[in-house]
PDB file of C-alpha atoms in Angstrom:
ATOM      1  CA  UNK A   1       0.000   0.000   0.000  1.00 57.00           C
ATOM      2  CA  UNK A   2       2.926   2.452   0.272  1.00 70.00           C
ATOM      3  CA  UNK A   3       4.721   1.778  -2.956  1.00 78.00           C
ATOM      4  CA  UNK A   4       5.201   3.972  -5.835  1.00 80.00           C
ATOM      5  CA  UNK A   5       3.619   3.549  -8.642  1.00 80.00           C
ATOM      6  CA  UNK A   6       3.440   5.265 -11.828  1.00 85.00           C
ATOM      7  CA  UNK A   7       1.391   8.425 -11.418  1.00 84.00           C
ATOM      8  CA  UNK A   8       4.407   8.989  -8.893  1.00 86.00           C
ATOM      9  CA  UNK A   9       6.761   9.496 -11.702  1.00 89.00           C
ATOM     10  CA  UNK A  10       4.299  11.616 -14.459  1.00 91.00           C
ATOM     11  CA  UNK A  11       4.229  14.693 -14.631  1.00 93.00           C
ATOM     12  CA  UNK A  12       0.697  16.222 -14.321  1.00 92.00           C
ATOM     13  CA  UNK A  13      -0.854  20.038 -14.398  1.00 94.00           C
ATOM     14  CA  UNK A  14      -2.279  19.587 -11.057  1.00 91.00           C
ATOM     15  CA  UNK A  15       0.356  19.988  -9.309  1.00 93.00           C
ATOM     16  CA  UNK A  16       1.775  23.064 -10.752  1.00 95.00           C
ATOM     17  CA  UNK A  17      -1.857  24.486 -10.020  1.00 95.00           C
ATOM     18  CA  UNK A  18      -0.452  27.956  -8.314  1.00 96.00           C
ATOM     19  CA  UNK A  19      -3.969  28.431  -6.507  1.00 95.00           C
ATOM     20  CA  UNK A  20      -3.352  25.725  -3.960  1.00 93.00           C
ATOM     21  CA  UNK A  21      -1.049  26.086  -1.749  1.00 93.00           C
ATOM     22  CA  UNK A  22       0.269  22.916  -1.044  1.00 94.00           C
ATOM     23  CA  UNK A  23       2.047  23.153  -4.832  1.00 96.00           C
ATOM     24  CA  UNK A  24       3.592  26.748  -4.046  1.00 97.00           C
ATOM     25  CA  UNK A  25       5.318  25.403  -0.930  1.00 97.00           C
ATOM     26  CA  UNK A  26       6.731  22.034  -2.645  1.00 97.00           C
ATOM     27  CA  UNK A  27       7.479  23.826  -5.839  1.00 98.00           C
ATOM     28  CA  UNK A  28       9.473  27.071  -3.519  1.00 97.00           C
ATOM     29  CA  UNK A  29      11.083  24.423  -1.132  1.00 97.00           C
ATOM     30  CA  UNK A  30      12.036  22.424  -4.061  1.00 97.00           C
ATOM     31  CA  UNK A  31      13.736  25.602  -5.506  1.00 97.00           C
ATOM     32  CA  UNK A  32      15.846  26.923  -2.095  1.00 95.00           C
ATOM     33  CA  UNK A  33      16.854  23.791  -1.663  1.00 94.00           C
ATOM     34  CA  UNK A  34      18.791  23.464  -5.111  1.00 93.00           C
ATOM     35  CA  UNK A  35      21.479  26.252  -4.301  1.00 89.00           C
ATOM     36  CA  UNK A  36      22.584  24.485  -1.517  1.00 84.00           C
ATOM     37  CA  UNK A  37      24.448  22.056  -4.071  1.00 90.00           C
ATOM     38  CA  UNK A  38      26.684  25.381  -5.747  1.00 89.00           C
ATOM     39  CA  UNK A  39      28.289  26.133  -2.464  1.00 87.00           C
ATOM     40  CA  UNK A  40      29.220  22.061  -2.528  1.00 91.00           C
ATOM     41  CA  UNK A  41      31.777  22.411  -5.658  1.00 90.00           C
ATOM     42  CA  UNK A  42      34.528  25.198  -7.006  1.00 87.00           C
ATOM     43  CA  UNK A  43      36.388  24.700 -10.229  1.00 86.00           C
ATOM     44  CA  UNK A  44      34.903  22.060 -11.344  1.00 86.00           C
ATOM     45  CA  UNK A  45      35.444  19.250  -7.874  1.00 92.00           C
ATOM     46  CA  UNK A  46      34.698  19.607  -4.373  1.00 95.00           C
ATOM     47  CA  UNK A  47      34.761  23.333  -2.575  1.00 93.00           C
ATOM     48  CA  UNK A  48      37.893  22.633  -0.104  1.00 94.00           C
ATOM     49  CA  UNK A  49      35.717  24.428   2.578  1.00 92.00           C
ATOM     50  CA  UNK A  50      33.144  22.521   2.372  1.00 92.00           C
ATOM     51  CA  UNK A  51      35.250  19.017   2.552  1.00 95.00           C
ATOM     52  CA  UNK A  52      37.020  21.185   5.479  1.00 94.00           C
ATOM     53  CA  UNK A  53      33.223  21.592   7.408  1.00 93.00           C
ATOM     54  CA  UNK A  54      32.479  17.554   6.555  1.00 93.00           C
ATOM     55  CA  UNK A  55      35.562  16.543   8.241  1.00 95.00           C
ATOM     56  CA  UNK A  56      34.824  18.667  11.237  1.00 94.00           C
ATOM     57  CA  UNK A  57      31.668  17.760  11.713  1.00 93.00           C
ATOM     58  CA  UNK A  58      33.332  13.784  11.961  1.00 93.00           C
ATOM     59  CA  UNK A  59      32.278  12.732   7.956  1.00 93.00           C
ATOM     60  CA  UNK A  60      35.047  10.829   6.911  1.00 91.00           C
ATOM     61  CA  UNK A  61      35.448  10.300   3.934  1.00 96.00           C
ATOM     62  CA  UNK A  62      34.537  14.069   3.031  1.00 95.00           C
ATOM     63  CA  UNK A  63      34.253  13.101  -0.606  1.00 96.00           C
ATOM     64  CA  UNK A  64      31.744  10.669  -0.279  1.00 97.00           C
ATOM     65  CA  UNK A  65      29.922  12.723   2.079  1.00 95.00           C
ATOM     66  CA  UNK A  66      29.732  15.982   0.272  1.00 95.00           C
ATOM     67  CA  UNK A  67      28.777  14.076  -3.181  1.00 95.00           C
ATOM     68  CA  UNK A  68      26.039  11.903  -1.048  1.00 96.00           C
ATOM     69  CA  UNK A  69      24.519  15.447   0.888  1.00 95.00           C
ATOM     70  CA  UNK A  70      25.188  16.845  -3.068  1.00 95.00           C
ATOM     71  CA  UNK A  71      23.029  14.144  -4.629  1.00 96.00           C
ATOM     72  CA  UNK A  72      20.573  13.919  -2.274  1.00 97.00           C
ATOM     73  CA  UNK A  73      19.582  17.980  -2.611  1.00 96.00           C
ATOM     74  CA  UNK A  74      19.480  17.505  -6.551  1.00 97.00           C
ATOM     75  CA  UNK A  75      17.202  14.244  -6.404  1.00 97.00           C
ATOM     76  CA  UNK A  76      14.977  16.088  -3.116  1.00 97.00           C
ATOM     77  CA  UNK A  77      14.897  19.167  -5.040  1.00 97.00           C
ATOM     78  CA  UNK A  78      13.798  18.267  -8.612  1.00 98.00           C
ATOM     79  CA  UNK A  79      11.900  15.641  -7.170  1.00 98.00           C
ATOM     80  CA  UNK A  80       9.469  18.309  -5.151  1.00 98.00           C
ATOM     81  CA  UNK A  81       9.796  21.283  -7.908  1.00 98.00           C
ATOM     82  CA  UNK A  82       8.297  18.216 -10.333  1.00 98.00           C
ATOM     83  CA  UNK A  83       6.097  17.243  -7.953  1.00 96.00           C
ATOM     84  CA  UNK A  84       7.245  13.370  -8.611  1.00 96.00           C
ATOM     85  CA  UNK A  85       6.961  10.828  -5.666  1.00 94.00           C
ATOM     86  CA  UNK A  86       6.594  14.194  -3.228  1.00 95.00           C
ATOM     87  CA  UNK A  87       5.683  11.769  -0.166  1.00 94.00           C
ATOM     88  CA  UNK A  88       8.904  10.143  -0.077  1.00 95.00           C
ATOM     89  CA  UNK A  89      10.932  12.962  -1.714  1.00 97.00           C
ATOM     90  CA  UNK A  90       9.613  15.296   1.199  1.00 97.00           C
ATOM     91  CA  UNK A  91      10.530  13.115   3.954  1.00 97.00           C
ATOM     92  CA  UNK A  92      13.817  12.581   2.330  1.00 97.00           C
ATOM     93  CA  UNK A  93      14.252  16.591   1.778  1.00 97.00           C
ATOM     94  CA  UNK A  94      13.378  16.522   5.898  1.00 98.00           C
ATOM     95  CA  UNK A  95      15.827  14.192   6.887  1.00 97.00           C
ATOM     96  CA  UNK A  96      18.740  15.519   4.864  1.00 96.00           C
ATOM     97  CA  UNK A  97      18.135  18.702   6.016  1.00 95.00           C
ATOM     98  CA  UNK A  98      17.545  17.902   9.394  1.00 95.00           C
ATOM     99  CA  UNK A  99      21.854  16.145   9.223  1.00 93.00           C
ATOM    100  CA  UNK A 100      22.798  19.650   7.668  1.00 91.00           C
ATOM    101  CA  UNK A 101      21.423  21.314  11.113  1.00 91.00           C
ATOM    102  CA  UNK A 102      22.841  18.641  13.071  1.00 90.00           C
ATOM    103  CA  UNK A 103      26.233  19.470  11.568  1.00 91.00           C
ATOM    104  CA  UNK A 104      25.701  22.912  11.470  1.00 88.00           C
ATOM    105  CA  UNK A 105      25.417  22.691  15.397  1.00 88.00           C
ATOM    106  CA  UNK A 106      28.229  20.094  16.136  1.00 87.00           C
ATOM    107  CA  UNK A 107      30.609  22.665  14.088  1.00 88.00           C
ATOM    108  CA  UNK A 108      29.408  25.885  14.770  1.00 83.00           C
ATOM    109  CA  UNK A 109      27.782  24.926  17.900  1.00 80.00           C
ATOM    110  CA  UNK A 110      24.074  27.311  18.862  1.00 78.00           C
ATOM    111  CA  UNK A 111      24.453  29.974  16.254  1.00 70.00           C
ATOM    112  CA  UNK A 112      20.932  30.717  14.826  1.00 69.00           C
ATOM    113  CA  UNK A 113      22.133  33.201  11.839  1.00 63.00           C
ATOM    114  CA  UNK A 114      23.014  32.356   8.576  1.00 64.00           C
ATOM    115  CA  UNK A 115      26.271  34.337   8.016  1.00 65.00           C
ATOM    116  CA  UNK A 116      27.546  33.183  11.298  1.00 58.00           C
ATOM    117  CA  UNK A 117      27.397  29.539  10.022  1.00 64.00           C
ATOM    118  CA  UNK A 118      23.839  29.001  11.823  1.00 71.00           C
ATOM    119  CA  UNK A 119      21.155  26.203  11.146  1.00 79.00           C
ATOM    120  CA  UNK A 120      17.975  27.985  11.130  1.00 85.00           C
ATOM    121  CA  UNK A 121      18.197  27.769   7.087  1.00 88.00           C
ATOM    122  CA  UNK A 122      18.459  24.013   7.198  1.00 91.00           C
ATOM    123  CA  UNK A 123      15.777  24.166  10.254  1.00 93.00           C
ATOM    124  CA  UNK A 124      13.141  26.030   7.972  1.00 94.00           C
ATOM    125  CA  UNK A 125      13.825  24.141   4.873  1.00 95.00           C
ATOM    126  CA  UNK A 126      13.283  21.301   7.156  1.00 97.00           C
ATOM    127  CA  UNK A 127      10.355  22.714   8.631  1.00 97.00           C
ATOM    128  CA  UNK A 128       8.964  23.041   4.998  1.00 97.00           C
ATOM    129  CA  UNK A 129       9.933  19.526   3.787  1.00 97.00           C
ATOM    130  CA  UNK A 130       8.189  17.961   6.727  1.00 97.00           C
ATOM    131  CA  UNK A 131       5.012  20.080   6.037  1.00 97.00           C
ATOM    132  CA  UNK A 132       5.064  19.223   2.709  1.00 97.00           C
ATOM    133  CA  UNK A 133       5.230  15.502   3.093  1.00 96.00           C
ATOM    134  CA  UNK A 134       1.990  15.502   5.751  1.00 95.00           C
ATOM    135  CA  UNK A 135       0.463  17.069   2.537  1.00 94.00           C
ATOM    136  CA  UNK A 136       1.316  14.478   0.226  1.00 93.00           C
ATOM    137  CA  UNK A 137       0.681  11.826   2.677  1.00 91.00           C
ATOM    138  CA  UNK A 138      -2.956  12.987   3.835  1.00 90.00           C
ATOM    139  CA  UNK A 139      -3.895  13.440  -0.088  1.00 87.00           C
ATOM    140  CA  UNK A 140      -2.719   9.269  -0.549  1.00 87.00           C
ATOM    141  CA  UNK A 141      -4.102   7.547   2.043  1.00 87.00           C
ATOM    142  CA  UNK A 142      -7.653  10.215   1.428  1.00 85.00           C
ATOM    143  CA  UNK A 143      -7.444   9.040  -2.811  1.00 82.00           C
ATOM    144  CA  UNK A 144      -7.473   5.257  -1.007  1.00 80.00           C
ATOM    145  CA  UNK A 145     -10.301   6.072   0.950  1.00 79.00           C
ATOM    146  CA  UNK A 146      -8.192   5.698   4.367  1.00 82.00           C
ATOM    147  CA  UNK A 147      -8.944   8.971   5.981  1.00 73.00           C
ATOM    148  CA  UNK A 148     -12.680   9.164   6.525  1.00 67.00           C
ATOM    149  CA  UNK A 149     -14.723  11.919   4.449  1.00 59.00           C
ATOM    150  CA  UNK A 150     -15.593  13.873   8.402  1.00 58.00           C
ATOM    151  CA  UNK A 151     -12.160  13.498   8.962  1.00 60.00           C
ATOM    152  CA  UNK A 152     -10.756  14.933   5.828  1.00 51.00           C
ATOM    153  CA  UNK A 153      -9.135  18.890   6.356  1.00 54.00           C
ATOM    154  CA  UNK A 154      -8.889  20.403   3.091  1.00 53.00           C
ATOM    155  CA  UNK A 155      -5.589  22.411   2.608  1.00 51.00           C
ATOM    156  CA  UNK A 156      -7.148  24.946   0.449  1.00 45.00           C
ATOM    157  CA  UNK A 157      -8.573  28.308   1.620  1.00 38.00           C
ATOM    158  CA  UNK A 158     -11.892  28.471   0.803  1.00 33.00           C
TER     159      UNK A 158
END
């Protein structure tokens, strides 16, 4: 019952529909979450900074780690602007962004401002990922007839 199947990986109008709001946050969380892969490379290989942070933060190898975190934001991040298998690429986005916070924090230790190296970034995108996936989640198991009709909360202003 909680496999993919293949309306997970089509592209459909509905969910680039810009008057619900469940699309603008997975299409603008999908989107901030793409830049974080830039800072990740310089000239071409790995940013020496960044494989500098990864070893700090105890991720040894570096190389693997920084391509795994950089592979991870592409796939979570053109997954959710796509809108293709958003209930597991949202609750991936959540958990990878949830280890960037946790690193943030064992490196930089309680900083809660971006240019002082702090994790609310990570936090909010987070935040957003985790919102996103209760979305996706509560429109399944409602198209399966799980969640009762009274029960059902639509996410859509009326």
């Amino acid at each position: 019952m909680l496999t993919l199947n293949r309306n997970d990986f089509r592209i459909q109008a509905s969910r680039f529909d810009l008057t619900k709001g469940s699309n603008i946050l997975r299409i603008a969380t999908g989107a901030f979450i793409l830049p974080h892969i830039a800072a990740k490379f310089a000239d071409g290989t790995f940013n020496p900074g960044t494989l500098g942070f990864f070893v700090k933060a105890g991720l040894t190898p570096p190389e693997f780690w920084v391509g795994l975190a950089a592979i991870s934001e592409f796939l979570v991040g053109v997954f959710l602007v796509l809108g293709l298998c958003t209930r597991f690429a949202a609750l991936g986005g959540t958990a990878v962004m949830l280890i960037a916070a946790y690193t943030l924090l064992a490196v930089n230790g309680l900083v809660w401002s971006f240019n002082a190296g702090g994790c609310e970034y990570p936090v909010f995108l987070a935040i957003n990922c985790a919102l996103v996936a209760l979305d996706a989640w509560k429109t399944y198991f409602a198209e399966r007839g799980c969640i009762p009709a009274s029960k059902r909360v639509s996410s859509h202003a009326a």
